[in-house]
Amino acid sequence: MHEFALFLGCIAPNRYPGCEAAAIKTSEKLGIKLLPLKGASCCPAPGAFGSIDLKVWYAMAARNLCLAEEMGKDIALVCNGCYKSIFEVNHILKHDEKLRNGVNEVLKEIDMEYKGSIDVFHLAELLYDERFCGVRKIRDSVTTPLKGAKIACHYGCHLTKPAKERVFKSKELLNTECPTWFEELVEATGATAVEYRNKMQCCGAGGGVRGYDIVHALDITNEKLINITEVEADAITEVCPFCQLQFDRGQIEIEEKFGDRYGIPVLHYCELLGLAQGMSPQDLALDLHAIDCTPFLEKVL
Amino acid sequence: MAENNQPRIGVFLCHCGTNIAGSLSINDIIEYAKTLPYVVHSDEYQYMCSTPGQGKIVEAIAEHNLTGIVVAACTPSLHEPTFRVATKEGGLNPFRFEMANIREQNSWVHMHGMWDEATSKAKDQVRMAVAKAALLEDLIPKSVPVEPAAMVVGAGVGGIQAALDLASAGIKTYLVERTPTVGGRMSQLDKTFPTLDCSQCILTPKMVDVGRHPNIELLTYHEVESVEGYIGNFEVTLKKKARGVLSPEEGRAIGVDGCNGCGDCAEVCPVIKPNPFEMGMAPRKAIYIYHAQVMPLIFTIDFDSCVKCNLCVDICGTKKAIDLEMKDEFPVYKIGTVILATGFELIPIEEKKEWGYKRYENVIHGLEFERLICASGPTGGHLIRPSDGATPKRVGFVLCAGSRDNAPGIGKPYCSRFCCMYSLKHAHQIMEKIEGVEPYIFYMDIRSFGKMYEEFYYRIQNEGAKFIRGRVANILEDPKTKNLHVFTEDTLLGRPVDIELDLVVLASAVKPNDGADVVRKKFGVSASQDGWMLEAHPKLNPCGTTTAGVFLAGVCQGPKDIPDTVAQAEGAASAASIPIHCGEVELEPYFAICLEDLCAGCGMCTNLCPYSALALTIKNDRMVMEVTEAKCKGCGTCGGFCPGGAIKMQHFTSQQIVAQIDAYLLGGE
Amino acid sequence: MAAKSYDNPELDQKLKDTYYRLGDSNPEFSKNILETSRTLANMCYQCGTCTGSCPSAPRSSYRIRKFMRRNVFGLEDEALTDPDLWLCTTCYSCSDRCPRDIAPTDVIMAMRNMAFKRDIIPKNFLMTVKLIYDSGHGVPNNDANRDARARLGLDRDPPTTHTYTEYMQGIRKIIDSCDLKANADRILGE
């Protein structure tokens, strides 16, 4: 069993708790034990916080890293936004002594020290990586294949971009133009992954834009939804609760603002995998989703 | 000539205008030099390399009875020969000269506000040079005869031109080409810019000329296997790849006809493979020629795909040109000089994934376009969309596709230098051939620097080509129509653009040909940072290399278009012919000398020598090492290693080097 | 040339001098951007790959290339007072494709940091700071979600600062180390 400190972030535990529950349960079946990272905070939000003061962003993220260092565990997380903060700050501080010293000066005030002794992984990365899990193992864990479902993968941005600031064992994850690793993960659940136009486009929410100019953000989301509808996808899956929020609640907002109605369920990959491993929609609190998942569930279950 | 046991050194400082004098105190250094041991004269001049400057050296040798000369100026690679000549004119052995580089290694790097530090450093440099000059010895360069033959590796337009020039100058020339025909990239092109000459039409006469020139021996389907020797006396082993087909000459030697190029064999051959000459867009057989104008017109068997069914042998009949059991051979050629002209290939542009090459059928690259627009190409010159064979009405040309690209990955930081112009030409060609076609050229800068190139740009713009100043961000394919959406910003309008096109041509960056690195290393030629072969001097010796007797022509040295390639080829041919016409070359007398009294004959040095210049031999009943002087490059590997100190590196003796180190560590103010 | 004035605000505005003059550039601005962004912001050659990759460009007047140009030219005011500065979704597509190996996104982030120093910042950014200062979470828990967590067999609050509130003091200290909260309150109050 590989053990990791699970960095939760905000939206998974506080808006889509099914995502948190599914991450822990599905991983355990695949030999990955996710332990609570006690006292963790917001990563903090890279768009909002990073826009204001990068120094505080480094220090806040470093505090979260210190908690895992004290546990002696590498971090696993389930959100692209968290990945940007936690992975990137870890990566930057490991390699930039000046910044590290500056951060440690702040952390000294609260009796902490960043050492650079752990690594940070996205759970999706671990699931794809044969050293920890791999696609075949996922396929073997499936008890309720999601046959017949056409799923559109939304990769999101901050897990793999910018590629020059990323270190992945699998080269496939460094392909930010036309990757297929997410589709492989989806097909392991028995579902059919569908390609759609411009699939690597952003959901529109990041960088504080969702809060700054919601219509602008939703217009980007809408473009994606148009492209996804074009290939008749039954659901969208992603590995980022913030993207999930933008696609899920965003569809309600799009209907309000633009009058366009899609009704495409949006599931985190952990939720999708939970279904395929036999978790019930109740176990996943899919009722908390803004978009009704029932038609999709009827199709696959 | 003065005796060396009482050295008398003259020191000369060059101002190099303000290059040196602007950053340090010439006067201080002159005064300082006078205080150094053995220095009996010191002087300075605006430009020591000028005639009056050199005259100062000549006069001072006589006047002060000097035994050694030190010039503190620029780099030895620039002016050491100049000052050696002056030293010699003054009556001294030219190797009694030592140079202190106070420009590249001092004034230029300490230009701003470091006057005192630079002056102090220059004093150190002069002191060290004087210490060595006091210990310099007379050396006599050795002359070796030059084999009156040359080799050209690579038979594209550059190699062809170089071979023709050498041969016409009366030199026996071996033209080596790894493919079955001469012609190279130029023979794949449809037209040339800016004159719009038919590329094949202007190249084929030269191809025919190399085929029949009495001084040229055409060695197609050959590769360089190994190289030994040195300028004047290279021994090059080639790999004569088994062609499976006998040339008429080879046939005559064994009393058969050999190949007459009739093509009956290819007719009956059952194996079909893509023709690399057509960028894989047309088929060829396992026994094949690239195209109708090949030189020599001899078929070749691709033994990797040949099934040895013997149909070709049967149809060839009494000509008996085909030998399915033919094996590679390794003939050795003795040559005096060699020209490398190994050319280029396109980068694997599919690795720039945002442009979709190999993912989207209607994204092609420039060389594929050349074949598709060429009347002798796979479509008879009708440009088509690979997805459906339709004639494209809107065609995009993506410039700087991987050139001027500093991002990690397959891109290249340099300008590939001919893509702007060939893309303009492509735009012209489609407007000429396709009624109502719209060419869209996506560019950052149009680099039309050659003769009549800017005028060509004007002409194409006037013909109606649309220019969008923006580098293409990405391309998306409409899965139904296979049309392409090209995204960029029109940076002049400041608007993002999404242009739907039928076909997109990527002007891919170029890189050294596959295998060029192997050939390069065999001839001891370095590569510059960007991977191209390194010339001896970027301005003053662009055809030479740091290996004497090895010259460069064409794109292997850096991207260049046809006129530049031909010009460099002619330059290289001229340079390569000089040693051959002189008949002998002088080797720098920097070779190692074995001090036989001290040599224990252990032989450890012989394995270390990178040039195979050392061997053990018996002299006076003792095993000692012997140096083949002509092979020794004076690198010092053996001398530095020899446990008994039995190897003397001429002009870089241990005493001379130690004296310099001592002068640095112990001297100074 | 002396500054011209027609003693008529309407005319002064209509005919205002649009020349770029060397004095308009602030080299310190570019230097700060270079340091904060940790990318070769000065190396931009204005190819447009960034704007061409930008999801915000086709639906707004935001042109990331223009911000890159303003950086190279040190046009601080023009960059920091342009509301488009806040339309970058930080998707990093431009950074992935930039042929000069620059991360334009990080240049935008650095500019936003400098804008904040001049109190130029959209309110929603500051709200996030306040939320984190209060609870440790930018998106804090709520009662409906607590009930759902309980149904799933999870603790009503996650094992974060929501449960371990003793960590909040440290978080506030970090945020206060740059007076972030105080500044946020002040700007929101104004």
CSV table of N, CA and C in Angstrom, one decimal, chain A residues 8-10 13-15 17-18 20 36-42 46-54 56 58-60 63 67 84 92 96 99 109-110 157-158 161-164 176-177 201-202 204 206-209 211-213 216 219-220 223 282-283 285 287-288, chain C residues 35-36 38 55-56 59-60 83 86-93 95-98 101-103 106 109 112-113 116 121-122 124-126 128-129 132 136-142 145 148-149 151-152 154 158-162 164 167 170-171 173-175 177-178 180:
chain,number,residue,atom,x,y,z
A,8,LEU,N,-6.6,18.3,0.7
A,8,LEU,CA,-8.0,18.4,0.2
A,8,LEU,C,-8.3,19.6,-0.6
A,9,GLY,N,-7.7,20.7,-0.2
A,9,GLY,CA,-8.1,22.0,-0.8
A,9,GLY,C,-9.5,22.4,-0.2
A,10,CYS,N,-10.2,23.2,-1.0
A,10,CYS,CA,-11.5,23.8,-0.5
A,10,CYS,C,-12.7,23.2,-1.2
A,13,PRO,N,-13.8,19.2,-0.4
A,13,PRO,CA,-14.5,18.9,0.9
A,13,PRO,C,-15.7,19.8,1.2
A,14,ASN,N,-15.7,21.0,0.7
A,14,ASN,CA,-16.7,21.9,1.1
A,14,ASN,C,-17.8,22.1,0.1
A,15,ARG,N,-17.7,21.6,-1.1
A,15,ARG,CA,-18.8,21.7,-2.0
A,15,ARG,C,-19.2,20.3,-2.6
A,17,PRO,N,-18.4,16.9,-1.5
A,17,PRO,CA,-17.8,15.9,-0.6
A,17,PRO,C,-17.7,14.5,-1.1
A,18,GLY,N,-18.6,14.2,-2.1
A,18,GLY,CA,-18.5,12.9,-2.7
A,18,GLY,C,-17.2,12.7,-3.4
A,20,GLU,N,-14.3,13.9,-2.4
A,20,GLU,CA,-13.4,13.5,-1.3
A,20,GLU,C,-13.6,12.0,-0.9
A,36,PRO,N,-5.3,11.7,6.2
A,36,PRO,CA,-5.6,13.1,6.4
A,36,PRO,C,-4.4,14.0,6.7
A,37,LEU,N,-4.4,15.1,6.0
A,37,LEU,CA,-3.3,16.1,6.3
A,37,LEU,C,-3.9,17.2,7.2
A,38,LYS,N,-3.7,16.9,8.5
A,38,LYS,CA,-4.4,17.7,9.5
A,38,LYS,C,-3.9,19.2,9.5
A,39,GLY,N,-4.9,20.1,9.6
A,39,GLY,CA,-4.5,21.5,9.7
A,39,GLY,C,-4.2,22.2,8.3
A,40,ALA,N,-4.4,21.4,7.2
A,40,ALA,CA,-4.2,22.1,5.9
A,40,ALA,C,-5.2,23.2,5.7
A,41,SER,N,-4.8,24.1,4.8
A,41,SER,CA,-5.7,25.2,4.5
A,41,SER,C,-6.0,25.2,3.0
A,42,CYS,N,-6.5,26.3,2.5
A,42,CYS,CA,-6.6,26.6,1.1
A,42,CYS,C,-5.2,26.5,0.6
A,46,PRO,N,-4.4,29.8,-6.5
A,46,PRO,CA,-3.3,30.4,-7.2
A,46,PRO,C,-3.6,31.7,-8.0
A,47,GLY,N,-4.9,31.7,-8.6
A,47,GLY,CA,-5.3,32.8,-9.4
A,47,GLY,C,-5.5,34.0,-8.4
A,48,ALA,N,-6.3,33.8,-7.4
A,48,ALA,CA,-6.7,35.0,-6.5
A,48,ALA,C,-5.5,35.4,-5.7
A,49,PHE,N,-4.9,34.5,-5.0
A,49,PHE,CA,-3.8,34.8,-4.1
A,49,PHE,C,-2.5,35.2,-4.8
A,50,GLY,N,-2.2,34.4,-5.8
A,50,GLY,CA,-1.0,34.7,-6.6
A,50,GLY,C,-1.1,36.1,-7.3
A,51,SER,N,-2.3,36.5,-7.6
A,51,SER,CA,-2.5,37.8,-8.3
A,51,SER,C,-2.2,39.0,-7.3
A,52,ILE,N,-2.4,38.7,-6.0
A,52,ILE,CA,-2.2,39.8,-5.0
A,52,ILE,C,-0.8,39.9,-4.6
A,53,ASP,N,-0.3,38.8,-4.1
A,53,ASP,CA,1.1,38.9,-3.5
A,53,ASP,C,1.7,37.5,-3.6
A,54,LEU,N,2.6,37.3,-4.6
A,54,LEU,CA,3.1,35.9,-4.8
A,54,LEU,C,3.9,35.5,-3.6
A,56,VAL,N,3.2,35.9,-0.4
A,56,VAL,CA,2.3,35.3,0.5
A,56,VAL,C,1.8,33.9,0.0
A,58,TYR,N,3.5,31.9,-1.9
A,58,TYR,CA,4.6,30.9,-1.6
A,58,TYR,C,4.6,30.5,-0.2
A,59,ALA,N,4.4,31.4,0.7
A,59,ALA,CA,4.5,31.1,2.2
A,59,ALA,C,3.3,30.3,2.6
A,60,MET,N,2.1,30.6,2.1
A,60,MET,CA,1.0,29.8,2.5
A,60,MET,C,1.0,28.4,2.0
A,63,ARG,N,3.5,26.5,4.0
A,63,ARG,CA,3.0,26.0,5.3
A,63,ARG,C,2.3,24.6,5.1
A,67,LEU,N,3.4,20.8,6.7
A,67,LEU,CA,2.5,19.8,7.5
A,67,LEU,C,2.8,18.4,7.0
A,84,LYS,N,-1.3,23.3,-8.8
A,84,LYS,CA,-0.4,24.5,-9.2
A,84,LYS,C,0.2,25.0,-8.0
A,92,ILE,N,9.5,25.1,-7.0
A,92,ILE,CA,10.2,26.4,-7.1
A,92,ILE,C,11.1,26.5,-5.8
A,96,ASP,N,15.1,27.2,-5.7
A,96,ASP,CA,15.5,28.6,-5.6
A,96,ASP,C,15.8,29.0,-4.2
A,99,LEU,N,14.4,32.4,-2.7
A,99,LEU,CA,13.0,32.4,-2.4
A,99,LEU,C,12.8,31.5,-1.1
A,109,GLU,N,8.4,32.7,12.0
A,109,GLU,CA,7.5,33.4,12.9
A,109,GLU,C,6.4,32.4,13.5
A,110,ILE,N,6.1,31.3,12.8
A,110,ILE,CA,5.1,30.4,13.3
A,110,ILE,C,5.8,29.0,13.6
A,157,CYS,N,-6.2,23.0,-16.7
A,157,CYS,CA,-4.9,23.7,-17.1
A,157,CYS,C,-3.8,23.3,-16.2
A,158,HIS,N,-4.0,23.5,-14.9
A,158,HIS,CA,-2.8,23.6,-14.0
A,158,HIS,C,-2.1,22.3,-13.7
A,161,LYS,N,0.0,22.3,-17.3
A,161,LYS,CA,0.6,23.5,-17.9
A,161,LYS,C,1.1,24.5,-16.8
A,162,PRO,N,2.1,25.2,-17.0
A,162,PRO,CA,3.0,25.2,-18.2
A,162,PRO,C,3.9,23.9,-18.1
A,163,ALA,N,4.0,23.2,-19.2
A,163,ALA,CA,4.8,21.9,-19.2
A,163,ALA,C,6.2,22.1,-18.8
A,164,LYS,N,6.8,23.4,-19.1
A,164,LYS,CA,8.2,23.6,-18.7
A,164,LYS,C,8.4,23.6,-17.2
A,176,THR,N,0.6,18.7,-23.9
A,176,THR,CA,-0.5,19.6,-23.5
A,176,THR,C,-1.3,20.0,-24.7
A,177,GLU,N,-1.1,19.4,-25.9
A,177,GLU,CA,-1.8,19.7,-27.1
A,177,GLU,C,-2.9,18.6,-27.4
A,201,GLN,N,-8.9,23.4,-24.1
A,201,GLN,CA,-9.2,24.8,-23.7
A,201,GLN,C,-9.6,24.8,-22.2
A,202,CYS,N,-9.3,26.0,-21.6
A,202,CYS,CA,-9.6,26.3,-20.2
A,202,CYS,C,-11.1,26.3,-20.0
A,204,GLY,N,-12.4,28.4,-18.1
A,204,GLY,CA,-12.8,29.9,-18.0
A,204,GLY,C,-12.8,30.5,-16.6
A,206,GLY,N,-10.5,30.2,-14.1
A,206,GLY,CA,-9.3,30.5,-13.4
A,206,GLY,C,-8.8,31.9,-13.4
A,207,GLY,N,-7.8,32.2,-12.6
A,207,GLY,CA,-7.1,33.5,-12.6
A,207,GLY,C,-8.0,34.5,-11.9
A,208,GLY,N,-9.0,34.1,-11.2
A,208,GLY,CA,-9.9,35.1,-10.6
A,208,GLY,C,-11.0,35.6,-11.5
A,209,VAL,N,-11.0,35.1,-12.8
A,209,VAL,CA,-11.9,35.7,-13.8
A,209,VAL,C,-13.4,35.3,-13.4
A,211,GLY,N,-14.7,35.3,-10.5
A,211,GLY,CA,-15.2,36.3,-9.6
A,211,GLY,C,-15.2,37.7,-10.2
A,212,TYR,N,-14.2,38.0,-11.1
A,212,TYR,CA,-14.1,39.3,-11.6
A,212,TYR,C,-15.1,39.6,-12.7
A,213,ASP,N,-15.3,38.7,-13.6
A,213,ASP,CA,-16.2,38.9,-14.8
A,213,ASP,C,-16.9,37.6,-15.1
A,216,HIS,N,-17.8,36.7,-18.7
A,216,HIS,CA,-16.6,36.4,-19.5
A,216,HIS,C,-16.3,34.9,-19.3
A,219,ASP,N,-18.7,32.5,-20.8
A,219,ASP,CA,-18.7,32.5,-22.2
A,219,ASP,C,-17.7,31.5,-22.7
A,220,ILE,N,-16.6,31.4,-22.0
A,220,ILE,CA,-15.5,30.4,-22.3
A,220,ILE,C,-16.1,29.0,-22.0
A,223,GLU,N,-18.5,28.0,-24.7
A,223,GLU,CA,-17.8,27.5,-25.9
A,223,GLU,C,-17.4,26.0,-25.7
A,282,GLN,N,-25.6,7.7,-3.9
A,282,GLN,CA,-25.8,8.3,-2.6
A,282,GLN,C,-24.4,8.3,-1.9
A,283,ASP,N,-23.6,7.3,-2.1
A,283,ASP,CA,-22.2,7.3,-1.5
A,283,ASP,C,-21.4,8.4,-2.0
A,285,ALA,N,-22.8,11.4,-3.0
A,285,ALA,CA,-23.5,12.7,-2.9
A,285,ALA,C,-23.7,13.4,-4.2
A,287,ASP,N,-26.3,14.0,-5.5
A,287,ASP,CA,-27.5,14.9,-5.4
A,287,ASP,C,-27.0,16.4,-5.1
A,288,LEU,N,-25.8,16.6,-4.6
A,288,LEU,CA,-25.3,17.9,-4.4
A,288,LEU,C,-24.9,18.6,-5.7
C,35,GLU,N,11.9,40.3,-12.1
C,35,GLU,CA,12.2,39.6,-10.9
C,35,GLU,C,11.0,38.8,-10.3
C,36,THR,N,9.9,39.5,-10.3
C,36,THR,CA,8.7,38.9,-9.7
C,36,THR,C,8.2,37.7,-10.6
C,38,ARG,N,9.8,35.8,-12.7
C,38,ARG,CA,10.8,34.7,-12.8
C,38,ARG,C,10.8,34.1,-14.2
C,55,PRO,N,-7.7,32.1,-24.4
C,55,PRO,CA,-9.2,31.9,-24.5
C,55,PRO,C,-9.9,33.2,-24.2
C,56,SER,N,-9.3,34.1,-23.6
C,56,SER,CA,-10.0,35.4,-23.3
C,56,SER,C,-9.9,36.4,-24.4
C,59,ARG,N,-13.0,37.1,-26.9
C,59,ARG,CA,-14.2,37.6,-26.4
C,59,ARG,C,-14.0,38.9,-25.6
C,60,SER,N,-12.9,39.6,-25.8
C,60,SER,CA,-12.7,40.8,-25.1
C,60,SER,C,-11.6,41.6,-25.8
C,83,PRO,N,-8.1,47.6,-17.3
C,83,PRO,CA,-8.9,46.6,-16.6
C,83,PRO,C,-8.8,45.2,-17.2
C,86,TRP,N,-7.1,41.9,-15.7
C,86,TRP,CA,-7.7,40.9,-14.8
C,86,TRP,C,-8.5,39.8,-15.6
C,87,LEU,N,-8.3,39.8,-16.9
C,87,LEU,CA,-9.1,38.8,-17.7
C,87,LEU,C,-8.3,37.5,-18.0
C,88,CYS,N,-7.1,37.5,-17.5
C,88,CYS,CA,-6.3,36.3,-17.8
C,88,CYS,C,-6.8,35.1,-16.9
C,89,THR,N,-7.2,34.0,-17.5
C,89,THR,CA,-7.6,32.9,-16.7
C,89,THR,C,-6.5,32.0,-16.2
C,90,THR,N,-5.3,32.4,-16.5
C,90,THR,CA,-4.0,31.7,-16.1
C,90,THR,C,-4.1,30.3,-16.6
C,91,CYS,N,-4.5,30.1,-17.9
C,91,CYS,CA,-4.5,28.7,-18.4
C,91,CYS,C,-3.2,28.3,-18.9
C,92,TYR,N,-2.2,29.2,-19.1
C,92,TYR,CA,-0.9,28.9,-19.4
C,92,TYR,C,-0.7,28.3,-20.8
C,93,SER,N,-1.7,28.4,-21.7
C,93,SER,CA,-1.5,28.0,-23.1
C,93,SER,C,-0.4,28.8,-23.8
C,95,SER,N,2.1,30.2,-22.4
C,95,SER,CA,3.4,29.9,-21.8
C,95,SER,C,3.9,28.6,-22.4
C,96,ASP,N,3.0,27.7,-22.7
C,96,ASP,CA,3.4,26.4,-23.3
C,96,ASP,C,3.9,26.6,-24.7
C,97,ARG,N,3.3,27.6,-25.4
C,97,ARG,CA,3.6,27.7,-26.8
C,97,ARG,C,4.6,28.8,-27.1
C,98,CYS,N,4.9,29.6,-26.2
C,98,CYS,CA,5.8,30.8,-26.5
C,98,CYS,C,7.1,30.3,-27.1
C,101,ASP,N,10.2,31.0,-25.1
C,101,ASP,CA,10.3,30.3,-23.8
C,101,ASP,C,10.0,31.2,-22.6
C,102,ILE,N,9.1,32.2,-22.9
C,102,ILE,CA,8.7,33.1,-21.8
C,102,ILE,C,7.4,32.5,-21.2
C,103,ALA,N,7.0,32.8,-20.0
C,103,ALA,CA,5.7,32.5,-19.5
C,103,ALA,C,4.9,33.8,-19.3
C,106,ASP,N,2.9,34.4,-16.2
C,106,ASP,CA,3.6,34.9,-15.0
C,106,ASP,C,3.9,36.4,-15.1
C,109,MET,N,0.8,37.8,-13.9
C,109,MET,CA,0.7,37.7,-12.4
C,109,MET,C,1.5,38.7,-11.7
C,112,ARG,N,-0.1,42.1,-11.9
C,112,ARG,CA,-1.2,42.1,-10.9
C,112,ARG,C,-0.7,42.4,-9.5
C,113,ASN,N,0.4,41.7,-9.2
C,113,ASN,CA,1.1,42.0,-7.9
C,113,ASN,C,1.4,43.5,-7.7
C,116,PHE,N,-1.7,45.7,-7.3
C,116,PHE,CA,-2.2,45.6,-5.9
C,116,PHE,C,-1.4,46.6,-5.0
C,121,ILE,N,-7.1,46.6,-7.6
C,121,ILE,CA,-7.4,45.2,-7.5
C,121,ILE,C,-8.9,45.0,-7.4
C,122,PRO,N,-9.4,44.0,-8.2
C,122,PRO,CA,-10.8,43.8,-8.2
C,122,PRO,C,-11.2,43.2,-6.8
C,124,ASN,N,-13.2,40.9,-5.8
C,124,ASN,CA,-13.4,39.5,-5.5
C,124,ASN,C,-12.1,38.8,-5.0
C,125,PHE,N,-10.9,39.4,-5.5
C,125,PHE,CA,-9.7,38.8,-5.1
C,125,PHE,C,-9.5,39.0,-3.6
C,126,LEU,N,-9.9,40.2,-3.1
C,126,LEU,CA,-9.7,40.6,-1.7
C,126,LEU,C,-10.7,39.7,-0.8
C,128,THR,N,-11.5,36.7,-1.3
C,128,THR,CA,-10.8,35.4,-1.1
C,128,THR,C,-9.9,35.5,0.1
C,129,VAL,N,-9.1,36.6,0.1
C,129,VAL,CA,-8.1,36.8,1.2
C,129,VAL,C,-8.9,36.8,2.6
C,132,ILE,N,-10.0,33.4,3.6
C,132,ILE,CA,-8.9,32.5,4.1
C,132,ILE,C,-8.5,33.0,5.4
C,136,GLY,N,-9.3,29.8,6.8
C,136,GLY,CA,-8.3,29.0,6.2
C,136,GLY,C,-8.7,28.5,4.8
C,137,HIS,N,-10.0,28.7,4.5
C,137,HIS,CA,-10.5,28.2,3.2
C,137,HIS,C,-11.0,29.4,2.3
C,138,GLY,N,-10.6,29.3,1.1
C,138,GLY,CA,-11.2,30.3,0.1
C,138,GLY,C,-12.7,30.0,-0.1
C,139,VAL,N,-13.0,28.7,-0.1
C,139,VAL,CA,-14.4,28.3,-0.2
C,139,VAL,C,-14.7,27.5,1.1
C,140,PRO,N,-15.3,28.2,2.1
C,140,PRO,CA,-15.5,27.5,3.4
C,140,PRO,C,-16.7,26.5,3.3
C,141,ASN,N,-16.7,25.7,4.3
C,141,ASN,CA,-17.8,24.7,4.5
C,141,ASN,C,-19.1,25.5,4.8
C,142,ASN,N,-20.3,24.8,4.6
C,142,ASN,CA,-21.6,25.3,5.0
C,142,ASN,C,-22.4,24.2,5.5
C,145,ASN,N,-23.6,21.3,3.3
C,145,ASN,CA,-22.5,20.4,3.0
C,145,ASN,C,-22.1,19.6,4.1
C,148,ALA,N,-24.3,16.7,4.2
C,148,ALA,CA,-24.0,15.7,3.2
C,148,ALA,C,-22.8,14.9,3.6
C,149,ARG,N,-21.8,15.6,4.1
C,149,ARG,CA,-20.6,14.9,4.6
C,149,ARG,C,-20.9,13.8,5.6
C,151,ARG,N,-23.7,12.3,5.9
C,151,ARG,CA,-24.3,11.1,5.2
C,151,ARG,C,-23.3,10.2,4.6
C,152,LEU,N,-22.2,10.8,4.1
C,152,LEU,CA,-21.2,10.0,3.4
C,152,LEU,C,-20.3,9.3,4.4
C,154,LEU,N,-18.3,10.9,6.4
C,154,LEU,CA,-17.1,11.8,6.6
C,154,LEU,C,-17.4,12.7,7.8
C,158,PRO,N,-14.0,18.9,7.3
C,158,PRO,CA,-12.8,18.2,6.9
C,158,PRO,C,-11.7,18.4,7.9
C,159,PRO,N,-10.7,17.5,7.8
C,159,PRO,CA,-9.6,17.6,8.8
C,159,PRO,C,-8.6,18.7,8.5
C,160,THR,N,-9.1,19.8,8.1
C,160,THR,CA,-8.3,20.9,7.7
C,160,THR,C,-8.4,22.0,8.8
C,161,THR,N,-8.1,23.2,8.5
C,161,THR,CA,-8.2,24.3,9.5
C,161,THR,C,-9.6,24.4,10.0
C,162,HIS,N,-10.6,23.8,9.3
C,162,HIS,CA,-12.0,23.8,9.8
C,162,HIS,C,-12.1,23.0,11.1
C,164,TYR,N,-9.1,21.7,12.8
C,164,TYR,CA,-7.9,22.0,13.6
C,164,TYR,C,-7.7,23.6,13.6
C,167,TYR,N,-4.6,26.0,14.0
C,167,TYR,CA,-3.6,26.4,12.9
C,167,TYR,C,-3.9,27.8,12.4
C,170,GLY,N,-1.4,30.8,12.9
C,170,GLY,CA,-0.2,30.8,12.0
C,170,GLY,C,-0.5,31.3,10.7
C,171,ILE,N,-1.7,30.9,10.2
C,171,ILE,CA,-2.1,31.4,8.8
C,171,ILE,C,-2.3,32.9,8.9
C,173,LYS,N,-0.8,35.0,10.8
C,173,LYS,CA,0.5,35.6,10.9
C,173,LYS,C,1.2,35.7,9.6
C,174,ILE,N,1.0,34.7,8.8
C,174,ILE,CA,1.6,34.7,7.4
C,174,ILE,C,1.0,35.8,6.6
C,175,ILE,N,-0.3,35.9,6.6
C,175,ILE,CA,-1.0,36.9,5.8
C,175,ILE,C,-0.7,38.3,6.3
C,177,SER,N,2.0,39.1,7.7
C,177,SER,CA,3.5,39.4,7.5
C,177,SER,C,3.6,40.5,6.4
C,178,CYS,N,2.7,40.5,5.4
C,178,CYS,CA,2.7,41.5,4.4
C,178,CYS,C,1.6,42.5,4.5
C,180,LEU,N,-1.4,42.0,4.4
C,180,LEU,CA,-2.3,41.8,3.3
C,180,LEU,C,-3.8,42.0,3.8
